Coordinates of C-alpha atoms in Angstrom, one line a residue:
Chain A
X26 CA 0.0 0.0 0.0
X27 CA 1.8 3.2 -1.2
X28 CA 0.0 5.2 1.6
X29 CA 2.1 3.5 4.2
X30 CA 5.4 4.2 2.5
X31 CA 7.0 6.4 5.2
X32 CA 9.6 7.8 2.8
X33 CA 6.8 9.8 1.1
X34 CA 5.5 11.3 4.3
X35 CA 8.1 14.1 4.6
X36 CA 7.6 15.6 1.1
X37 CA 3.9 15.3 1.3
X38 CA 3.7 17.1 4.7
X39 CA 6.1 19.8 3.5
X40 CA 4.2 20.5 0.3
X41 CA 0.8 20.2 2.0
X42 CA 1.9 22.8 4.6
X43 CA 3.4 25.1 1.9
X44 CA 0.4 24.8 -0.6
X45 CA -2.3 25.0 2.1
X46 CA -0.5 27.9 3.8
X47 CA -0.2 29.9 0.6
X48 CA -3.8 29.1 -0.3
X49 CA -5.0 30.2 3.1
X50 CA -3.2 33.5 2.8
X51 CA -4.5 34.1 -0.7
X52 CA -8.1 33.2 0.4
X53 CA -8.0 35.3 3.6
X54 CA -6.2 38.3 2.2
X55 CA -7.5 38.6 -1.3
X56 CA -10.2 36.2 -2.5
X57 CA -12.7 36.2 0.4
X58 CA -12.7 40.0 1.2
X59 CA -13.2 40.6 -2.6
X60 CA -16.2 38.2 -2.8
X61 CA -17.6 39.6 0.4
X62 CA -17.3 43.2 -1.0
X63 CA -19.1 42.2 -4.3
X64 CA -21.9 40.4 -2.4
X65 CA -22.2 43.3 0.1
X66 CA -22.3 45.8 -2.7
X67 CA -25.0 43.9 -4.6
X68 CA -27.1 43.5 -1.4
X69 CA -26.8 47.3 -0.8
X70 CA -27.7 48.0 -4.4
X71 CA -30.7 45.7 -4.3
X72 CA -31.8 47.3 -1.0
X73 CA -31.4 50.8 -2.5
X74 CA -33.4 49.7 -5.6
X75 CA -36.1 48.3 -3.4
X76 CA -36.2 51.5 -1.4
X77 CA -36.5 53.6 -4.6
X78 CA -39.3 51.3 -5.8
X79 CA -41.1 51.6 -2.5
X80 CA -40.7 55.4 -2.7
X81 CA -42.1 55.5 -6.3
X82 CA -44.9 53.2 -5.3
X83 CA -46.0 55.5 -2.4
X84 CA -45.7 58.5 -4.8
X85 CA -48.0 56.7 -7.2
X86 CA -50.4 55.9 -4.4
X87 CA -50.5 59.5 -3.4
X88 CA -51.2 60.6 -7.0
X89 CA -53.9 58.0 -7.3
X90 CA -55.5 59.2 -4.0
X91 CA -55.4 62.9 -5.1
X92 CA -56.9 61.9 -8.4
X93 CA -59.7 60.0 -6.7
X94 CA -60.4 63.0 -4.4
X95 CA -60.6 65.3 -7.4
X96 CA -62.8 62.9 -9.2
X97 CA -65.2 62.6 -6.2
X98 CA -65.3 66.4 -5.8
X99 CA -66.0 66.9 -9.5
X100 CA -68.8 64.3 -9.3
X101 CA -70.4 66.0 -6.2
X102 CA -70.1 69.3 -8.0
X103 CA -71.8 67.9 -11.1
X104 CA -74.5 66.5 -9.0
X105 CA -75.2 69.7 -7.2
X106 CA -75.2 71.7 -10.5
X107 CA -77.6 69.2 -12.0
X108 CA -79.8 69.4 -8.9
X109 CA -79.8 73.2 -9.0
X110 CA -80.7 73.3 -12.7
X111 CA -83.5 70.8 -12.1
X112 CA -84.9 72.7 -9.2
X113 CA -84.7 76.0 -11.1
X114 CA -86.4 74.5 -14.2
X115 CA -89.1 73.0 -12.0
X116 CA -89.7 76.3 -10.3
X117 CA -89.8 78.1 -13.6
X118 CA -92.2 75.6 -15.0
X119 CA -94.4 75.7 -11.9
X120 CA -94.5 79.5 -12.1
X121 CA -95.3 79.4 -15.8
X122 CA -98.1 76.9 -15.2
X123 CA -99.5 78.9 -12.3
X124 CA -99.4 82.0 -14.5
X125 CA -101.2 80.2 -17.3
X126 CA -103.7 78.6 -15.0
X127 CA -104.4 82.1 -13.5
X128 CA -104.9 83.5 -16.9
X129 CA -107.2 80.7 -17.9
X130 CA -109.2 81.0 -14.7
X131 CA -109.6 84.7 -15.3
X132 CA -110.7 84.1 -18.8
X133 CA -113.2 81.4 -17.7
X134 CA -114.5 83.7 -15.0
X135 CA -114.8 86.4 -17.6
X136 CA -116.6 84.2 -20.0
X137 CA -119.0 82.9 -17.2
X138 CA -119.7 86.5 -16.3
X139 CA -120.5 87.4 -19.9
X140 CA -122.7 84.3 -20.2
X141 CA -124.5 85.3 -17.0
X142 CA -125.0 88.8 -18.3
X143 CA -126.2 87.5 -21.6
X144 CA -128.6 85.1 -19.9
X145 CA -129.9 87.8 -17.6
X146 CA -130.3 90.0 -20.6
X147 CA -132.0 87.3 -22.5
X148 CA -134.4 86.6 -19.7
X149 CA -135.1 90.3 -19.3
X150 CA -135.9 90.4 -23.0
X151 CA -138.2 87.3 -22.6
X152 CA -140.1 89.1 -19.9
X153 CA -140.5 92.2 -21.9
X154 CA -141.6 90.2 -25.0
X155 CA -144.0 88.1 -22.8
X156 CA -145.4 91.3 -21.3
X157 CA -145.7 92.8 -24.7
X158 CA -147.4 89.6 -26.0
X159 CA -149.7 89.3 -23.0
X160 CA -150.6 93.0 -23.2
X161 CA -151.2 92.7 -27.0
X162 CA -153.3 89.5 -26.6
X163 CA -155.3 91.1 -23.8
X164 CA -155.8 94.2 -25.9
X165 CA -157.0 92.1 -28.8
X166 CA -159.4 89.9 -26.8
X167 CA -160.7 92.4 -24.4
X168 CA -160.1 95.6 -26.2
X169 CA -158.7 96.9 -23.0
X170 CA -155.4 96.2 -21.3
X171 CA -153.7 96.8 -18.1
X172 CA -149.9 96.8 -18.6
X173 CA -149.2 96.6 -15.0
X174 CA -151.4 93.5 -14.5
X175 CA -149.7 91.8 -17.5
X176 CA -146.3 92.5 -16.0
X177 CA -147.4 91.1 -12.6
X178 CA -148.8 88.0 -14.3
X179 CA -145.7 87.4 -16.4
X180 CA -143.4 87.9 -13.4
X181 CA -145.6 85.5 -11.5
X182 CA -145.1 82.8 -14.2
X183 CA -141.5 83.5 -14.7
X184 CA -140.4 83.2 -11.2
Chain B
X8 CA 3.9 -10.0 -9.5
X9 CA 2.4 -8.4 -6.4
X10 CA -0.6 -9.5 -4.3
X11 CA -2.7 -6.8 -6.0
X12 CA -1.9 -8.2 -9.4
X13 CA -3.2 -11.6 -8.3
X14 CA -6.4 -10.0 -7.0
X15 CA -7.2 -8.4 -10.4
X16 CA -6.7 -11.7 -12.2
X17 CA -3.0 -11.4 -12.7
X18 CA -3.3 -9.1 -15.7
X19 CA -0.5 -6.8 -14.7
X20 CA -2.8 -4.1 -13.5
X21 CA -2.1 -2.9 -10.0
X22 CA -5.1 -1.0 -8.6
X23 CA -2.8 0.5 -6.0
X24 CA -0.3 1.8 -8.5
X25 CA -2.4 5.1 -8.9
X26 CA -1.5 6.0 -5.3
X27 CA 2.2 5.8 -5.7
X28 CA 4.1 8.9 -4.9
X29 CA 7.0 9.6 -7.4
X30 CA 9.4 12.5 -7.2
X31 CA 9.3 14.9 -10.2
X32 CA 12.0 17.3 -8.9
X33 CA 14.1 15.8 -6.1
X34 CA 14.8 18.4 -3.4
X35 CA 16.7 17.6 -0.2
X36 CA 17.2 19.9 2.8
X37 CA 19.9 18.6 5.1
X38 CA 18.7 15.0 5.0
X39 CA 15.0 15.9 4.8
X40 CA 13.3 14.8 1.6
X41 CA 11.3 17.8 0.3
X42 CA 11.0 16.6 -3.3
X43 CA 8.4 18.0 -5.6
X44 CA 6.3 14.8 -6.3
X45 CA 3.2 14.1 -8.3
X46 CA 1.3 14.5 -5.0
X47 CA 2.8 18.0 -4.6
X48 CA 1.9 18.8 -8.2
X49 CA -1.8 17.9 -7.8
X50 CA -1.9 19.9 -4.5
X51 CA -0.5 22.9 -6.5
X52 CA -3.1 22.2 -9.3
X53 CA -5.9 22.2 -6.6
X54 CA -4.6 25.5 -5.3
X55 CA -4.4 27.0 -8.8
X56 CA -7.9 25.8 -9.5
X57 CA -9.2 27.4 -6.3
X58 CA -7.4 30.7 -6.8
X59 CA -8.6 30.8 -10.4
X60 CA -12.1 30.4 -9.3
X61 CA -12.1 32.7 -6.3
X62 CA -9.6 35.4 -7.5
X63 CA -9.6 35.5 -11.3
X64 CA -13.3 34.6 -11.8
X65 CA -14.2 37.4 -9.4
X66 CA -11.9 40.0 -11.0
X67 CA -14.8 41.4 -13.0
X68 CA -16.6 42.2 -9.7
X69 CA -19.8 42.3 -11.8
X70 CA -23.0 43.5 -10.2
X71 CA -24.7 40.8 -12.3
X72 CA -22.4 37.8 -12.0
X73 CA -21.4 35.5 -14.9
X74 CA -21.1 31.7 -14.6
X75 CA -17.8 31.5 -12.9
X76 CA -18.4 34.4 -10.6
X77 CA -21.7 32.8 -9.6
X78 CA -19.9 29.5 -8.7
X79 CA -17.3 31.5 -6.7
X80 CA -20.1 33.4 -4.9
X81 CA -22.1 30.2 -4.4
X82 CA -19.1 28.5 -2.8
X83 CA -18.6 31.5 -0.5
X84 CA -22.3 31.6 0.5
X85 CA -22.3 27.8 1.0
X86 CA -19.4 27.8 3.4
X87 CA -20.5 31.0 5.1
X88 CA -23.9 29.5 5.8
X89 CA -22.3 26.3 7.1
X90 CA -20.1 28.3 9.5
X91 CA -23.0 30.5 10.5
X92 CA -25.4 27.6 11.1
X93 CA -22.9 25.4 13.0
X94 CA -20.7 27.8 14.8
X95 CA -22.6 31.1 14.9
X96 CA -21.2 34.6 15.1
X97 CA -18.1 33.5 17.0
X98 CA -17.0 31.4 14.0
X99 CA -16.7 34.3 11.7
X100 CA -13.0 34.7 12.3
X101 CA -12.4 31.1 11.4
X102 CA -14.4 31.3 8.2
X103 CA -11.3 31.8 5.9
X104 CA -9.8 28.6 7.3
X105 CA -13.0 26.5 6.9
X106 CA -13.4 27.9 3.4
X107 CA -9.8 27.1 2.4
X108 CA -10.2 23.6 4.0
X109 CA -13.5 22.8 2.2
X110 CA -12.2 24.1 -1.2
X111 CA -8.9 22.3 -0.9
X112 CA -10.5 19.0 0.0
X113 CA -13.2 19.4 -2.6
X114 CA -10.7 20.3 -5.4
X115 CA -8.4 17.5 -4.4
X116 CA -11.2 15.0 -4.5
X117 CA -12.6 16.3 -7.8
X118 CA -9.3 16.5 -9.5
X119 CA -8.7 12.9 -8.4
X120 CA -11.7 12.0 -10.7
X121 CA -9.7 13.0 -13.8
X122 CA -8.1 10.0 -15.5
X123 CA -4.3 9.7 -14.9
X124 CA -4.5 12.3 -12.1
X125 CA -3.4 11.8 -8.5
X126 CA -5.8 12.1 -5.5
X127 CA -3.9 13.9 -2.8
X128 CA -6.6 13.2 -0.3
X129 CA -6.3 9.4 -0.8
X130 CA -3.2 9.5 1.4
X131 CA -3.7 9.0 5.1
X132 CA -0.7 11.3 5.9
X133 CA -2.3 14.2 4.1
X134 CA -5.8 13.8 5.7
X135 CA -4.3 13.0 9.1
X136 CA -2.1 16.1 8.9
X137 CA -5.2 18.2 8.2
X138 CA -7.2 16.5 10.9
X139 CA -4.5 16.7 13.5
X140 CA -4.0 20.4 12.7
X141 CA -7.7 20.9 13.2
X142 CA -7.7 18.9 16.4
X143 CA -4.8 20.7 18.0
X144 CA -6.1 24.1 16.8
X145 CA -9.6 23.5 18.1
X146 CA -8.3 22.3 21.4
X147 CA -6.0 25.3 21.8
X148 CA -8.9 27.6 20.9
X149 CA -11.0 26.0 23.6
X150 CA -8.3 26.1 26.2
X151 CA -7.4 29.7 25.5
X152 CA -11.1 30.8 25.5
X153 CA -12.3 28.8 28.5
X154 CA -9.1 27.9 30.4
X155 CA -9.6 25.1 33.0
X156 CA -13.4 25.2 32.3
X157 CA -12.7 23.7 28.9
X158 CA -12.6 20.3 30.7
X159 CA -16.4 20.6 31.3
X160 CA -16.6 19.5 27.6
X161 CA -16.1 16.0 28.9
X162 CA -18.8 16.1 31.5
X163 CA -22.3 16.1 30.1
X164 CA -24.8 18.1 32.1
X165 CA -27.3 16.4 34.5
X166 CA -25.2 13.2 34.8
X167 CA -25.7 10.9 37.8
X168 CA -22.5 10.8 39.9
X169 CA -22.2 7.1 39.6
X170 CA -21.9 7.2 35.9
X171 CA -19.5 10.1 35.9
X172 CA -16.1 8.2 35.7
X173 CA -17.4 5.9 33.0
X174 CA -18.9 8.7 30.8
X175 CA -15.9 11.0 31.2
X176 CA -13.6 8.2 30.0
X177 CA -15.8 7.6 27.0
X178 CA -16.0 11.3 26.3
X179 CA -12.2 11.7 26.5
X180 CA -11.7 8.7 24.2
X181 CA -14.2 9.9 21.7
X182 CA -12.6 13.4 21.8
X183 CA -9.1 11.9 21.2
X184 CA -10.3 9.7 18.4
X185 CA -11.7 12.7 16.4
X186 CA -8.5 13.3 14.3
X187 CA -8.4 9.6 13.5
X188 CA -12.0 9.3 12.5
X189 CA -11.9 12.5 10.6
X190 CA -8.8 11.6 8.6
X191 CA -9.6 7.9 8.0
X192 CA -13.1 8.7 6.8
X193 CA -11.8 10.9 4.0
X194 CA -8.8 8.8 3.1
X195 CA -10.7 5.5 3.1
X196 CA -13.5 6.9 1.0
X197 CA -11.1 8.3 -1.6
X198 CA -8.9 5.2 -1.7
X199 CA -11.7 2.7 -1.8
X200 CA -13.5 4.4 -4.6
X201 CA -10.5 4.8 -6.8
X202 CA -9.3 1.2 -6.1
X203 CA -12.8 -0.1 -7.1
X204 CA -12.7 1.9 -10.3
X205 CA -9.3 0.5 -11.2
X206 CA -10.3 -3.1 -10.3
X207 CA -13.3 -2.9 -12.7
X208 CA -11.1 -1.2 -15.3
X209 CA -8.9 -4.3 -15.0
X210 CA -11.9 -6.5 -15.6
X211 CA -12.7 -4.7 -18.9
X212 CA -9.1 -5.2 -20.1
X213 CA -9.2 -8.8 -19.0
X214 CA -12.4 -9.5 -20.9
X215 CA -11.2 -7.8 -24.0
X216 CA -7.9 -9.6 -23.8
X217 CA -9.7 -13.0 -23.4
X218 CA -11.4 -12.3 -26.8
X219 CA -14.2 -14.3 -28.3
X220 CA -17.4 -14.5 -26.2
X221 CA -15.8 -12.5 -23.4
X222 CA -15.4 -9.4 -25.6
X223 CA -19.1 -8.8 -25.3
X224 CA -19.1 -9.3 -21.6
X225 CA -16.8 -6.3 -21.2
X226 CA -19.9 -4.0 -21.4
X227 CA -20.9 -5.0 -17.9
X228 CA -17.9 -3.6 -16.0
X229 CA -18.0 -0.5 -18.3
X230 CA -21.6 0.2 -17.4
X231 CA -20.8 -0.3 -13.7
X232 CA -17.8 2.1 -14.0
X233 CA -20.0 4.8 -15.6
X234 CA -22.5 4.5 -12.8
X235 CA -19.8 4.3 -10.1
X236 CA -18.0 7.4 -11.5
X237 CA -21.2 9.3 -10.9
X238 CA -21.4 8.0 -7.3
X239 CA -17.7 8.8 -6.8
X240 CA -18.3 12.4 -7.9
X241 CA -21.1 12.6 -5.3
X242 CA -18.7 11.0 -2.7
X243 CA -16.0 13.5 -3.6
X244 CA -18.3 16.4 -2.8
X245 CA -19.9 14.8 0.2
X246 CA -16.6 13.9 1.9
X247 CA -15.4 17.5 1.4
X248 CA -18.7 18.7 2.9
X249 CA -18.4 16.2 5.8
X250 CA -14.8 17.2 6.5
X251 CA -15.7 20.9 6.6
X252 CA -18.9 20.5 8.7
X253 CA -17.2 18.2 11.3
X254 CA -14.5 20.9 11.6
X255 CA -17.3 23.4 12.2
X256 CA -18.9 21.2 14.8
X257 CA -15.6 20.6 16.7
X258 CA -15.0 24.4 16.5
X259 CA -18.5 25.0 17.9
X260 CA -17.8 22.6 20.8
X261 CA -14.5 24.4 21.6
X262 CA -16.1 27.9 21.4
X263 CA -19.4 27.2 23.2
X264 CA -18.7 24.0 25.1
X265 CA -22.1 22.3 25.3

C-alpha cells in the first residue's frame, strides 16, 4: 500500500503545509474579502433599488389618491349643478303653469260673467216680450189692457 | 507479481499503482526529503484551481455575476452559511480557514476523478495532517477561551455521579479519536472508490484480452464504472462537505462547550 510508505511522508507534509498555507493566505487576504465586497455591494444596491421602488410606489399611491379625491369632488359638484338646474327649471315651469292657470281661470270667469250677463239680458228680453205679447193679446181679446197687470202675471209665471 | 496483481486476475494491473508517490523534482534539505512529487503537483493544481475560481473569476466584480463568478459566490455563501449555522457569530474569524479547507479537499477529491490524475486526499498522511492540525487548533482555541473550564466539555450536564467516571472516560476517548475518524473517513472513501474503479477497469481489459465470447461481456464492468463514477463524484463532494462540517462542529464545541 503506497499510503504506508513512510519515505513519502516528509515531502507530502512539507508540500501540504506550503500549498495549504499559501492558499489560506490568498483566500484570507485577497479572495474572500473581494467576494464579500461584491456580495455586500450587490445587497446594498438591491436594498437601494427596493427603497426607490417603494418610494415610487408611495408617490404613485399619493397621485392616485389625489386623483380619486378630485374625481369625487367633480362628481359631487356635477350632482349639485344638475340638482340646481333641475330645481330652477321645475320652479320656472311651476311659475309658468300657475301663471297660465291664473290667466285661464280669469278668462273662464270672464266668460262665465259674460254668459251670465247675456242670460240675464235674454231673460229680461223674454219678460218684456212676454209682457208685450200678453198685453197685446189682452188688448185684442178684451179691447182693454192693463200693462201693470200683465207685468205682474208674467213675473208670477217666470219666477 | 504483487498480491494486488493476483487479485485483479494477474493481468499486470495494480489497482494501488495510482496511489504511488513519485518524485518529479528531487529536493533535499539537510537530509530531509522535500521533493516536488506528483502528489505535490496535484496539490498545486488544486490551489491553482481554487485561486482561479475565487480570485480571477471574481476579477470582474460584476453586479450581475457571470457563470464562474456565480460559482465563486455560491461556494462562498455555501461555506459562510455552514459556519453561521454550525458555529454562529463567534465562528466568523475562522471562516477563511474553513473555506480554504473545504475548497482544498473538494478540489483535491474532484481533480482525483480525472483519469491519470493523483488524488492527494487518498493519502492518510495528508488527511491526518489536516485532521491533526484541526484537532490541535480547536483544542487550543477551547483552552485559550475557557481555560480550565474547557474540561467541562467531557462532563455532560445532568449526569448521575455514579456514571461520571465511565462517561468521562468515554467522552475523552471519543474526543481523542476525532482526528483519526476525521482523517480515516476521507482517506478511506477516496482510496476505496479509486481502487474499485481500477479493479473494474482491470476486468474490462481482462475480458477484451480474453477475446471471443468474453469481448461482449466487457460491457458489464464498463456500465458499472460509468454509474460508479457518478457515485464517486457525489462522494468527492460529500466527503469535502463532511470534513468541513465536522470541523465546524468541533470548533463549535470548543467555542461554546455544550
